[in-house]
Amino acid sequence: MKKIAYIGFGSLGKQISAFIKERNKDKNLFEIYFDDNLTGTKNNAYPFNNFFDERFADFDFYVCLGYKNLSIKKEIIRKLLEASRSAPSFIHHSSYVHPSATIGKGVIIYPGCIIDQNVTIKDCVILNNSTVISHNCTIGESCFLAPSVTFSGNVTIGCCSFVGSASVVTNDIAIGSNVVIGIGSVVTQSIEDNIHCIGNPLKILSKKIVLK
């Protein structure tokens, strides 16, 4: 029996569960969920912070938190890996990943994505439907790329950043950490850390204050 644990089980977790079931339709699956809305155990659902309990040590973990919780995702995947828990990546069968690409732990690649040569995707990244990552790009930990995002060659993006649907990033661009790029944006210049921006041409909406 294959044992699966989902950390977070909103709409994103339900989608990932459906993908897992589709891929393993001929296998016996046992699924459990860690839900931040629970204070006690209910059927196969457990309170959010219970995932380090030793009784779950032999489960495969998928971190299913959305774009509003990217820094939390980064911390969770770090703790899972430090505890030697299994955090496999999922690549939908309809996506293409070049053999020279490097895929980290806990990565989720949705249907119809294209990952070109010499791309590095670090831990706990989500690439939603039909995302295209061209050659020599690096995607930092816990980034979330929404549907139909296109990265041209030699793009780097730091950790915990979000890129909205149908956005395009041109060649040789560096995007920082904790950046939010709104839907349909065209990025032709590098972006420093902690920026919110949107548009074509790109406009900076705000800069987040980071407490240290």
Coordinates of C-alpha atoms in Angstrom, one line a residue:
M1 CA 0.0 0.0 0.0
K2 CA 1.3 3.4 -1.0
K3 CA 0.9 6.0 1.8
I4 CA 0.4 9.7 0.9
A5 CA 0.2 12.7 3.2
Y6 CA -0.9 16.1 2.0
I7 CA 0.1 19.2 4.0
G8 CA -2.8 21.6 3.3
F9 CA -5.9 20.3 1.6
G10 CA -7.7 23.2 -0.1
S11 CA -8.3 23.4 -3.8
L12 CA -4.6 23.0 -4.6
G13 CA -4.3 19.9 -2.4
K14 CA -7.4 18.3 -4.0
Q15 CA -5.9 18.9 -7.5
I16 CA -2.6 17.2 -6.5
S17 CA -4.5 14.3 -4.9
A18 CA -6.4 13.9 -8.2
F19 CA -3.1 13.8 -10.1
I20 CA -1.6 11.2 -7.7
K21 CA -4.7 9.0 -8.0
E22 CA -4.6 9.2 -11.8
R23 CA -1.0 8.1 -11.9
N24 CA -1.5 5.3 -9.3
K25 CA -5.0 4.2 -10.4
D26 CA -3.9 0.5 -10.4
K27 CA -2.3 0.7 -6.9
N28 CA -3.8 0.7 -3.4
L29 CA -3.5 4.2 -1.9
F30 CA -3.9 5.4 1.6
E31 CA -4.2 9.1 1.9
I32 CA -4.2 11.4 4.9
Y33 CA -4.5 15.2 5.2
F34 CA -3.1 17.9 7.5
D35 CA -5.6 20.7 7.6
D36 CA -5.0 24.1 9.2
N37 CA -8.7 24.4 10.0
L38 CA -8.8 21.3 12.2
T39 CA -8.1 21.3 16.0
G40 CA -8.7 17.5 16.3
T41 CA -8.5 14.3 14.2
K42 CA -11.4 13.7 11.8
N43 CA -11.4 10.5 9.7
N44 CA -8.1 10.7 7.8
A45 CA -7.6 14.4 8.5
Y46 CA -5.3 15.7 11.2
P47 CA -4.4 19.1 12.7
F48 CA -1.9 21.0 10.6
N49 CA 1.2 20.7 12.8
N50 CA 0.9 17.0 13.4
F51 CA 2.8 15.9 10.4
F52 CA 6.1 15.3 12.4
D53 CA 4.4 12.6 14.5
E54 CA 6.5 9.4 14.1
R55 CA 3.5 7.3 13.1
F56 CA 3.6 9.1 9.7
A57 CA 7.3 8.6 9.1
D58 CA 6.8 6.2 6.3
F59 CA 4.4 8.4 4.2
D60 CA 5.3 10.4 1.1
F61 CA 4.6 14.1 1.8
Y62 CA 3.3 16.7 -0.6
V63 CA 3.2 20.3 0.6
C64 CA 0.0 21.7 -0.9
L65 CA 0.0 25.3 0.2
G66 CA -0.8 28.0 -2.3
Y67 CA 0.9 31.2 -3.3
K68 CA -0.1 33.1 -0.1
N69 CA 1.9 30.7 2.0
L70 CA 5.2 30.4 0.1
S71 CA 7.5 31.2 3.1
I72 CA 5.6 28.7 5.2
K73 CA 6.1 26.1 2.5
K74 CA 9.8 26.7 2.4
E75 CA 10.1 26.2 6.1
I76 CA 8.0 23.0 6.0
I77 CA 10.0 21.4 3.2
R78 CA 13.2 22.2 5.0
K79 CA 12.0 20.5 8.2
L80 CA 10.7 17.5 6.3
L81 CA 14.1 17.0 4.6
E82 CA 16.0 17.5 7.8
A83 CA 13.8 14.8 9.4
S84 CA 14.6 12.5 6.4
R85 CA 10.9 12.3 5.4
S86 CA 10.0 11.4 1.8
A87 CA 9.0 14.4 -0.2
P88 CA 8.9 13.2 -3.8
S89 CA 8.3 15.4 -6.8
F90 CA 5.3 15.0 -9.1
I91 CA 5.6 15.5 -12.9
H92 CA 2.4 15.1 -14.9
H93 CA 2.8 12.6 -17.7
S94 CA 1.8 15.3 -20.3
S95 CA 4.7 17.5 -19.4
Y96 CA 8.1 17.4 -20.9
V97 CA 11.3 17.7 -18.8
H98 CA 14.7 17.7 -20.7
P99 CA 17.1 15.1 -19.4
S100 CA 19.6 17.8 -18.4
A101 CA 17.2 19.6 -16.1
T102 CA 17.5 19.3 -12.3
I103 CA 14.4 18.9 -10.3
G104 CA 14.4 19.3 -6.5
K105 CA 12.4 17.7 -3.8
G106 CA 8.6 18.3 -3.4
V107 CA 8.2 19.9 -6.8
I108 CA 4.8 19.8 -8.5
I109 CA 4.6 20.1 -12.3
Y110 CA 1.1 20.3 -13.7
P111 CA -0.1 19.2 -17.1
G112 CA 1.4 20.6 -20.3
C113 CA 4.5 22.2 -18.9
I114 CA 7.8 22.3 -20.9
I115 CA 11.1 22.3 -19.0
D116 CA 14.1 23.0 -21.3
Q117 CA 17.7 22.0 -21.1
N118 CA 20.0 22.9 -18.1
V119 CA 17.1 24.2 -16.1
T120 CA 17.3 24.0 -12.3
I121 CA 14.1 23.8 -10.3
K122 CA 14.7 23.9 -6.5
D123 CA 12.7 22.3 -3.7
C124 CA 8.9 22.8 -3.3
V125 CA 8.3 24.7 -6.5
I126 CA 4.9 24.6 -8.2
L127 CA 4.6 25.0 -12.0
N128 CA 0.9 25.3 -12.9
N129 CA -0.6 24.3 -16.3
S130 CA 1.3 25.0 -19.5
T131 CA 4.2 26.8 -17.9
V132 CA 7.3 27.0 -20.2
I133 CA 10.8 27.3 -18.7
S134 CA 13.4 27.8 -21.4
H135 CA 17.1 26.9 -21.2
N136 CA 19.5 27.7 -18.4
C137 CA 16.8 29.1 -16.0
T138 CA 16.9 28.7 -12.2
I139 CA 13.7 28.6 -10.2
G140 CA 14.3 29.2 -6.4
E141 CA 12.7 27.3 -3.5
S142 CA 9.0 27.5 -3.0
C143 CA 8.2 29.6 -6.0
F144 CA 4.7 29.4 -7.6
L145 CA 4.3 30.0 -11.3
A146 CA 0.7 30.3 -12.4
P147 CA -0.8 28.9 -15.6
S148 CA 0.8 29.8 -19.0
V149 CA 3.9 31.6 -17.5
T150 CA 6.8 31.7 -19.9
F151 CA 10.4 32.2 -18.9
S152 CA 12.9 32.8 -21.7
G153 CA 16.5 31.7 -21.5
N154 CA 18.9 32.5 -18.6
V155 CA 16.2 33.7 -16.2
T156 CA 16.8 33.4 -12.4
I157 CA 14.2 33.8 -9.7
G158 CA 14.8 33.7 -6.0
C159 CA 12.8 31.9 -3.3
C160 CA 9.2 32.3 -2.4
S161 CA 8.2 34.4 -5.4
F162 CA 4.9 34.3 -7.4
V163 CA 4.4 34.9 -11.1
G164 CA 0.8 35.4 -12.3
S165 CA -0.9 33.7 -15.2
A166 CA 0.3 34.4 -18.7
S167 CA 3.2 36.5 -17.7
V168 CA 6.3 36.6 -19.8
V169 CA 9.9 37.1 -18.6
T170 CA 12.4 37.9 -21.3
N171 CA 16.0 36.6 -21.6
D172 CA 18.8 37.3 -19.0
I173 CA 16.5 38.6 -16.3
A174 CA 17.1 38.2 -12.5
I175 CA 14.0 38.3 -10.3
G176 CA 14.6 38.4 -6.5
S177 CA 13.0 36.6 -3.6
N178 CA 9.5 37.3 -2.2
V179 CA 8.5 39.0 -5.4
V180 CA 4.8 39.1 -6.6
I181 CA 4.3 39.6 -10.4
G182 CA 0.7 40.2 -11.4
I183 CA -1.3 38.5 -14.1
G184 CA -0.3 39.1 -17.7
S185 CA 2.9 41.0 -17.0
V186 CA 5.8 41.4 -19.4
V187 CA 9.1 41.5 -17.5
T188 CA 12.0 43.1 -19.4
Q189 CA 14.1 44.3 -16.5
S190 CA 15.5 42.7 -13.4
I191 CA 13.5 43.0 -10.2
E192 CA 14.9 43.2 -6.7
D193 CA 13.7 41.4 -3.6
N194 CA 10.3 42.1 -2.0
I195 CA 8.6 43.9 -4.9
H196 CA 5.0 43.7 -6.0
C197 CA 4.5 44.6 -9.7
I198 CA 2.2 44.2 -12.7
G199 CA 1.7 45.3 -16.2
N200 CA 3.1 45.9 -19.7
P201 CA 5.2 48.0 -19.3
L202 CA 5.9 46.7 -15.8
K203 CA 4.9 49.0 -12.9
I204 CA 6.0 48.6 -9.3
L205 CA 3.0 48.7 -7.0
S206 CA 4.8 48.4 -3.6
K207 CA 7.8 47.1 -1.8
K208 CA 7.1 44.8 1.1
I209 CA 8.7 45.7 4.4
V210 CA 10.7 42.7 5.7
L211 CA 11.1 42.6 9.5
K212 CA 14.5 41.2 10.7

